[in-house]
C-alpha positions as a Python dict, from the first residue, in 0.01 Angstrom:
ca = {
    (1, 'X'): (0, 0, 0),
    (2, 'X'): (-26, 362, 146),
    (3, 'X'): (255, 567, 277),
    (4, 'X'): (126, 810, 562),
    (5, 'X'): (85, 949, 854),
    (6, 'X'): (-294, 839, 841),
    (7, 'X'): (-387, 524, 1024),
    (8, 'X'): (-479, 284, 766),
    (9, 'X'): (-167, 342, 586),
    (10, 'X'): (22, 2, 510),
    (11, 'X'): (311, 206, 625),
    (12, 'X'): (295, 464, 887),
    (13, 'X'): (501, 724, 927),
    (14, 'X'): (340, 945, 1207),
    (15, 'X'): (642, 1265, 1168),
    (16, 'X'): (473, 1605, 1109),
    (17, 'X'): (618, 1639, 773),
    (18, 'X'): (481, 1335, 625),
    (19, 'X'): (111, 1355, 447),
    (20, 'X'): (-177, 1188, 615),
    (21, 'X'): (-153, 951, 266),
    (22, 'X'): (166, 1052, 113),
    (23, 'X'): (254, 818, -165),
    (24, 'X'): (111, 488, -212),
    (25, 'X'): (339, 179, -361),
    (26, 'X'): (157, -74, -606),
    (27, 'X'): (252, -344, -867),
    (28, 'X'): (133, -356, -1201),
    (29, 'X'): (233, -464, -1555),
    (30, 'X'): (534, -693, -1356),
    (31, 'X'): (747, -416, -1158),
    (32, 'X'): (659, -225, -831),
    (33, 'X'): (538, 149, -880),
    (34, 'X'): (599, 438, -650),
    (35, 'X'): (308, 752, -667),
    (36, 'X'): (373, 1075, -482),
    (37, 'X'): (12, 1139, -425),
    (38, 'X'): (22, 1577, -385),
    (39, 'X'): (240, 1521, -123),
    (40, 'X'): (299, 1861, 70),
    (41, 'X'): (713, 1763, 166),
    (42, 'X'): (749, 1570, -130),
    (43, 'X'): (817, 1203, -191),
    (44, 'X'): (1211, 1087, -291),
    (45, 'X'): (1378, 842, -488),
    (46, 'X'): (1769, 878, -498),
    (47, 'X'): (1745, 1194, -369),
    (48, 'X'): (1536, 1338, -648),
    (49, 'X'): (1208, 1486, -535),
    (50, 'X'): (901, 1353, -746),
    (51, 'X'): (648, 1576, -951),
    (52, 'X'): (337, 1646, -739),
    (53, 'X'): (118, 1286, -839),
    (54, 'X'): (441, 1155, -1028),
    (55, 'X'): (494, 793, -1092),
    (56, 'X'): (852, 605, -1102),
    (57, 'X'): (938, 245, -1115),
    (58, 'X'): (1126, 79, -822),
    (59, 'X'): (1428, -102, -859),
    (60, 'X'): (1665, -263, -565),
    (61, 'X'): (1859, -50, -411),
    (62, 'X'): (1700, 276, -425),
    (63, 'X'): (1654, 485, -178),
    (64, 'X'): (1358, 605, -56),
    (65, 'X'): (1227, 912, 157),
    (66, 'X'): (928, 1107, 229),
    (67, 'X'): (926, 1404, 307),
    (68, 'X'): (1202, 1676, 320),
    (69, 'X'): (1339, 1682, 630),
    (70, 'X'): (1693, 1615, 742),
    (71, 'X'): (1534, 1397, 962),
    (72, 'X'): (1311, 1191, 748),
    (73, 'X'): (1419, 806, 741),
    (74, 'X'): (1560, 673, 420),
    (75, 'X'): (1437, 309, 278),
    (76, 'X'): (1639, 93, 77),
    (77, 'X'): (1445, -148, -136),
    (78, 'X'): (1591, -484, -83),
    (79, 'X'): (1320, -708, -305),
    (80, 'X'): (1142, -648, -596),
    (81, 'X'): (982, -985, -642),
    (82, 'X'): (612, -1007, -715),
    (83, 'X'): (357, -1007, -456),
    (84, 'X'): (251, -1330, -311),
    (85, 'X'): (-117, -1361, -281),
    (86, 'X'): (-299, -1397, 70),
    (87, 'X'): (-611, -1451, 267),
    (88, 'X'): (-708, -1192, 519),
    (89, 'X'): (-882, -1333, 853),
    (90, 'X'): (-1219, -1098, 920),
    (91, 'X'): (-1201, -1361, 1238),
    (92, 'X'): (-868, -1186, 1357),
    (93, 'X'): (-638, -1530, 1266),
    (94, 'X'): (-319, -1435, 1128),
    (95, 'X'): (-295, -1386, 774),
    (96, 'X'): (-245, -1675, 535),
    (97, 'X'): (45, -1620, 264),
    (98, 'X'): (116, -1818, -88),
    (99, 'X'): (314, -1881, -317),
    (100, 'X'): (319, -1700, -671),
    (101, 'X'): (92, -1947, -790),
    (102, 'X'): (-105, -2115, -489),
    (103, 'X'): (-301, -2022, -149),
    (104, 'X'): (-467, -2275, 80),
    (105, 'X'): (-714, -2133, 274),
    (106, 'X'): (-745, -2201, 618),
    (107, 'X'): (-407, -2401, 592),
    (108, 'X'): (-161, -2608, 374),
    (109, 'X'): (-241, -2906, 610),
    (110, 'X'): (-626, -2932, 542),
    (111, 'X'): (-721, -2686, 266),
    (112, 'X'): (-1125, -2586, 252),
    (113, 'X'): (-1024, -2399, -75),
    (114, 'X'): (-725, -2375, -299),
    (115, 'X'): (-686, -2030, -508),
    (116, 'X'): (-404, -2087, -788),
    (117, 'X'): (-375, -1936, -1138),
    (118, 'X'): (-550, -2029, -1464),
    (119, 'X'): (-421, -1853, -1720),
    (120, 'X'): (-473, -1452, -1675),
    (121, 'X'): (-757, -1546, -1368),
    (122, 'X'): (-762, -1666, -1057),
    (123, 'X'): (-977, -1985, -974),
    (124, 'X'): (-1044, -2157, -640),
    (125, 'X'): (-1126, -2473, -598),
    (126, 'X'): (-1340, -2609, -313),
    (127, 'X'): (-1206, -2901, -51),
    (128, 'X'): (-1524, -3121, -38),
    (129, 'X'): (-1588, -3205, -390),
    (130, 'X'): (-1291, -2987, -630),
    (131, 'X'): (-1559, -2764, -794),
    (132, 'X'): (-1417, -2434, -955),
    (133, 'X'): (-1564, -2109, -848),
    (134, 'X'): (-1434, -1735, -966),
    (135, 'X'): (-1257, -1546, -731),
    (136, 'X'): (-1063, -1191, -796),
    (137, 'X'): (-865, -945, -532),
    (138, 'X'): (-1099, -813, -245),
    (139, 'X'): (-1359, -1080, -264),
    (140, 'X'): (-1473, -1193, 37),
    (141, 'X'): (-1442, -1602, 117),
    (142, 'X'): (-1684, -1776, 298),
    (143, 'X'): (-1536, -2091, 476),
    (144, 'X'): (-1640, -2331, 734),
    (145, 'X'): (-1312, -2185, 927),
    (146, 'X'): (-1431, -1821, 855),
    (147, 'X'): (-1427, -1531, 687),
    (148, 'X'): (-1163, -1435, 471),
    (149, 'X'): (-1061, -1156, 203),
    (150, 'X'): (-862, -1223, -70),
    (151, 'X'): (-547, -988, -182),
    (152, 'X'): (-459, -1130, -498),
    (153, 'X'): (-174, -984, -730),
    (154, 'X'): (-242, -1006, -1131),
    (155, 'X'): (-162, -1315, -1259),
    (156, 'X'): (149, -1369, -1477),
    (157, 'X'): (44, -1578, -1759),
    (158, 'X'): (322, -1756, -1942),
    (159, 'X'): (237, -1812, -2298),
    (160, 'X'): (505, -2087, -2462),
    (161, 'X'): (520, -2366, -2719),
    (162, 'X'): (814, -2596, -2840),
    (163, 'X'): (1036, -2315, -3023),
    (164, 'X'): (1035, -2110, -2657),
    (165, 'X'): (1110, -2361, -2461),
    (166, 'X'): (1438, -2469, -2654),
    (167, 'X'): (1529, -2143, -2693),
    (168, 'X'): (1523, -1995, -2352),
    (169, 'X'): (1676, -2221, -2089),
    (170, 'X'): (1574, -2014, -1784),
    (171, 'X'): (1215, -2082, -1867),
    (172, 'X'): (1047, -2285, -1592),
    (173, 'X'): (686, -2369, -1707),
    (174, 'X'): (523, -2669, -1606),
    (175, 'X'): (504, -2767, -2001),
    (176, 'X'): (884, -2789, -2018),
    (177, 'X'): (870, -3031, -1702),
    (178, 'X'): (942, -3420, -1793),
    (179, 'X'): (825, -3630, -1476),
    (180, 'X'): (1004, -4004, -1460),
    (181, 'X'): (828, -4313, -1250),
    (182, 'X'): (1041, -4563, -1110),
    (183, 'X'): (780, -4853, -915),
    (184, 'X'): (877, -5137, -745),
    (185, 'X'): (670, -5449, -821),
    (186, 'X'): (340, -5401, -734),
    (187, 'X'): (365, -4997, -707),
    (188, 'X'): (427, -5012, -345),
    (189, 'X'): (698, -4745, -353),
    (190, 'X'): (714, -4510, -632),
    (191, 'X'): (984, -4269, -652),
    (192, 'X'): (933, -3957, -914),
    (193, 'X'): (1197, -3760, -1090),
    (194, 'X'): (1153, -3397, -1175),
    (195, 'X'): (1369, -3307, -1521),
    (196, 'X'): (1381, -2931, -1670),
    (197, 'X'): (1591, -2911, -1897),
    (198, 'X'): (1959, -3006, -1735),
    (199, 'X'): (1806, -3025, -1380),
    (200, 'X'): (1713, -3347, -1284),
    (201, 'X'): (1566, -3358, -919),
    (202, 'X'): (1443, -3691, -678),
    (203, 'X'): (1097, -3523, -510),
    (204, 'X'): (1102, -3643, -187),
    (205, 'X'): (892, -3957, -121),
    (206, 'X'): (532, -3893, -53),
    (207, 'X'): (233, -4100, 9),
    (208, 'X'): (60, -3880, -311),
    (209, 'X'): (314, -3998, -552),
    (210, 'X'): (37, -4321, -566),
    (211, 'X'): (-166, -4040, -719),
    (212, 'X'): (83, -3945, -966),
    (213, 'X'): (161, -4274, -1083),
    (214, 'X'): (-216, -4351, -1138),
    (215, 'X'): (-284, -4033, -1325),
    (216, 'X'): (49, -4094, -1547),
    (217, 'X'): (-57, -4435, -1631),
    (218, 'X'): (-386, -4327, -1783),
    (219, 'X'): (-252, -4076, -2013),
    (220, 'X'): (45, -4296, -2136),
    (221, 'X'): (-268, -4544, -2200),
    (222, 'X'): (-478, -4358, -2370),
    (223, 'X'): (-170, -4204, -2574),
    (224, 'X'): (-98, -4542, -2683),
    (225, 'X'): (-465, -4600, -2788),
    (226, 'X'): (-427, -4316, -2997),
    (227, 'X'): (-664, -4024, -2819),
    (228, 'X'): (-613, -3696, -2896),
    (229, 'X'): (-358, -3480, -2643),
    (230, 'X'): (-626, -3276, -2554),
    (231, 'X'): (-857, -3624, -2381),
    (232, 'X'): (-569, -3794, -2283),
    (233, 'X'): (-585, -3935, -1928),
    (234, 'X'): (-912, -3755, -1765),
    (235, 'X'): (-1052, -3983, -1490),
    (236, 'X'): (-1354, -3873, -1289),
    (237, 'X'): (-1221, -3842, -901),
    (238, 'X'): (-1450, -4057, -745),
    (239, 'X'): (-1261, -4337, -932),
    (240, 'X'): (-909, -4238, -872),
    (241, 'X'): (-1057, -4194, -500),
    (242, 'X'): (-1157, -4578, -455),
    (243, 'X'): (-866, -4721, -633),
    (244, 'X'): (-617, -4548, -389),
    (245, 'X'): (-835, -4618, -96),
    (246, 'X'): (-892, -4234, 38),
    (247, 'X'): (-1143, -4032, 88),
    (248, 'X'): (-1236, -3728, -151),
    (249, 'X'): (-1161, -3493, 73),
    (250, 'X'): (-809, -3687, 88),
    (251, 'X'): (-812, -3672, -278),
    (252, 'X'): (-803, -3325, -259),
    (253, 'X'): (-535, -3264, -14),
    (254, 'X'): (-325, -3475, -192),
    (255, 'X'): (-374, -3302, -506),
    (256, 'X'): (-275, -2946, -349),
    (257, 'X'): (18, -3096, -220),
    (258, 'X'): (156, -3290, -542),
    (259, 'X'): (114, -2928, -721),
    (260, 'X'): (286, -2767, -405),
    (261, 'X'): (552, -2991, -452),
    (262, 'X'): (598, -2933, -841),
    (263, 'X'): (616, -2556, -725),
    (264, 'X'): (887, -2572, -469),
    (265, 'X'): (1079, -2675, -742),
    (266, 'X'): (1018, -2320, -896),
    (267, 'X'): (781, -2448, -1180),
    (268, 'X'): (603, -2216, -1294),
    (269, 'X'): (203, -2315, -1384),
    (270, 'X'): (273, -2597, -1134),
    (271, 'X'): (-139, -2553, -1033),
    (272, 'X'): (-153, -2718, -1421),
    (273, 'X'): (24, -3031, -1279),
    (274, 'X'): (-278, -3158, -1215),
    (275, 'X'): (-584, -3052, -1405),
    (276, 'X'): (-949, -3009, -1324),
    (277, 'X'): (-1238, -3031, -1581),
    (278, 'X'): (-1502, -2820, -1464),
    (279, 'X'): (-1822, -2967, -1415),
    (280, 'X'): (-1726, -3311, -1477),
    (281, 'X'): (-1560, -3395, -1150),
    (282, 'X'): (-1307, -3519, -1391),
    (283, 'X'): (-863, -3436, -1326),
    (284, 'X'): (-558, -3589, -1530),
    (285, 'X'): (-219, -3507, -1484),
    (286, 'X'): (-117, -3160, -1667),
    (287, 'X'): (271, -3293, -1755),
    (288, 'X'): (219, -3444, -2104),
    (289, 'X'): (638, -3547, -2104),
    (290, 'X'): (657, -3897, -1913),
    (291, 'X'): (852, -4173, -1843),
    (292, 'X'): (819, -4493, -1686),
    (293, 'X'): (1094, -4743, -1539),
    (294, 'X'): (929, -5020, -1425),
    (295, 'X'): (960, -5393, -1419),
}
């Protein structure tokens, strides 16, 4: 974002003593930045006045100023938090906002494309049939509801295994989540617990926790027939789609909002709760830990 007196600065500052692109504020390797960029008043942190083009990193608190004058406003950074990725209307519709992981494009409510994390990309994954296309920051989305351009942060990959996951409490990746199924007879009500660690959490009841419960059952199947992790429980989507009785495009929804779910809880990799196998129109549930209470 740039800091200016210019008009396409993120923040404007019109004052005579500001530049007409003063500084510019940016994250990158997981903490915000702030560049003086040859300011002619100089750019502040804490009162200090930056070297002409000089980087600093931002912490809460600090106080922020451009330019010298007594009576330049000061800013207090409040949140240092990553940057949430959006979708920028070209159609003038306000802007869509995510979550660390996740963006629904035009809406949560009925999705045309999904953008969530895989690994150290960005994939997004079309409403109509679940195919995977590339996407990166700036591109320019095509949708039946529009036109939209993507701002989208640098993904946080989080490597782990066993030995990390028992050794640091605090971390919340979807491979340290354990789901649990309670059914009644028949599977007409299925209730789902969320366990990390010490937390234990009831997910409030949702239509989509059918889904769940179908996608569980076929890895814990083929688990007990002996496949390997890797093949356990991948079932092509026009399958899954007839046995619950719902459309594809249904499907889909309810897939974005079972991961949505997993990520309110603050899981991180939540978009791996339910995995897509690209080019086979094949998903499986992406939580290998499971149990099942059930008569």
């Amino acid at each position: 974002m740039l800091i200016g007196r210019a008009e396409g600065c993120g923040i404007r500052i019109t004052d005579h003593y500001v530049s007409a692109e003063h500084a510019s504020v940016y994250w990158q390797d997981g903490e915000w930045r702030l560049r003086d960029l040859a300011s002619t008043n100089g750019t502040f942190v804490d009162g200090r006045a930056l070297a002409v083009g000089e980087t600093v990193a931002l912490r809460v608190g600090q106080v922020l100023a451009f330019g010298g004058s007594e009576q330049a406003p000061r800013w207090i950074l409040l949140d240092d938090s990553p940057p949430q990725p959006r979708g920028v209307s070209l159609d003038g519709v306000e802007p869509r906002v995510g979550s660390s992981e996740m963006l629904a494009l035009p809406d949560e409510e009925a999705p045309e494309l999904v953008i969530s994390t895989e690994g150290s990309r960005w994939v997004g994954e079309r409403g109509e049939d679940g195919a995977l296309i590339p996407v990166a920051d700036q591109d320019v989305i095509e949708l039946a509801s529009g036109s939209w351009r993507l701002e989208l942060p640098p993904p946080t990959e989080v490597v782990t295994n066993e030995k990390t996951v028992e050794r640091d409490a605090d971390l919340r990746n979807i491979e340290a989540l354990r789901l649990r199924f309670r059914a009644s007879p028949g599977s007409q009500h299925v209730d789902v617990l969320a366990e990390l660690g010490p937390e234990r959490t009831r997910l409030a009841p949702r239509a989509y926790h059918q889904l769940l419960l179908r996608l569980a059952r076929a890895r814990r199947q083929d688990a007990e027939s002996g496949v390997s992790p890797q093949e356990q429980g991948w079932l092509y989507a026009d399958r899954v789609a007839e046995e619950l009785s719902i459309s594809r495009a249904k499907l889909n929804v309810d897939i974005f909002r079972a991961r949505k779910q997993i990520a309110d809880l603050g899981v991180r990799g939540a978009a791996r709760g339910i995995e897509r196998r690209p080019q086979t129109q094949q998903l499986r549930l992406g939580v290998p830990e499971l149990v099942f209470e059930e008569p």
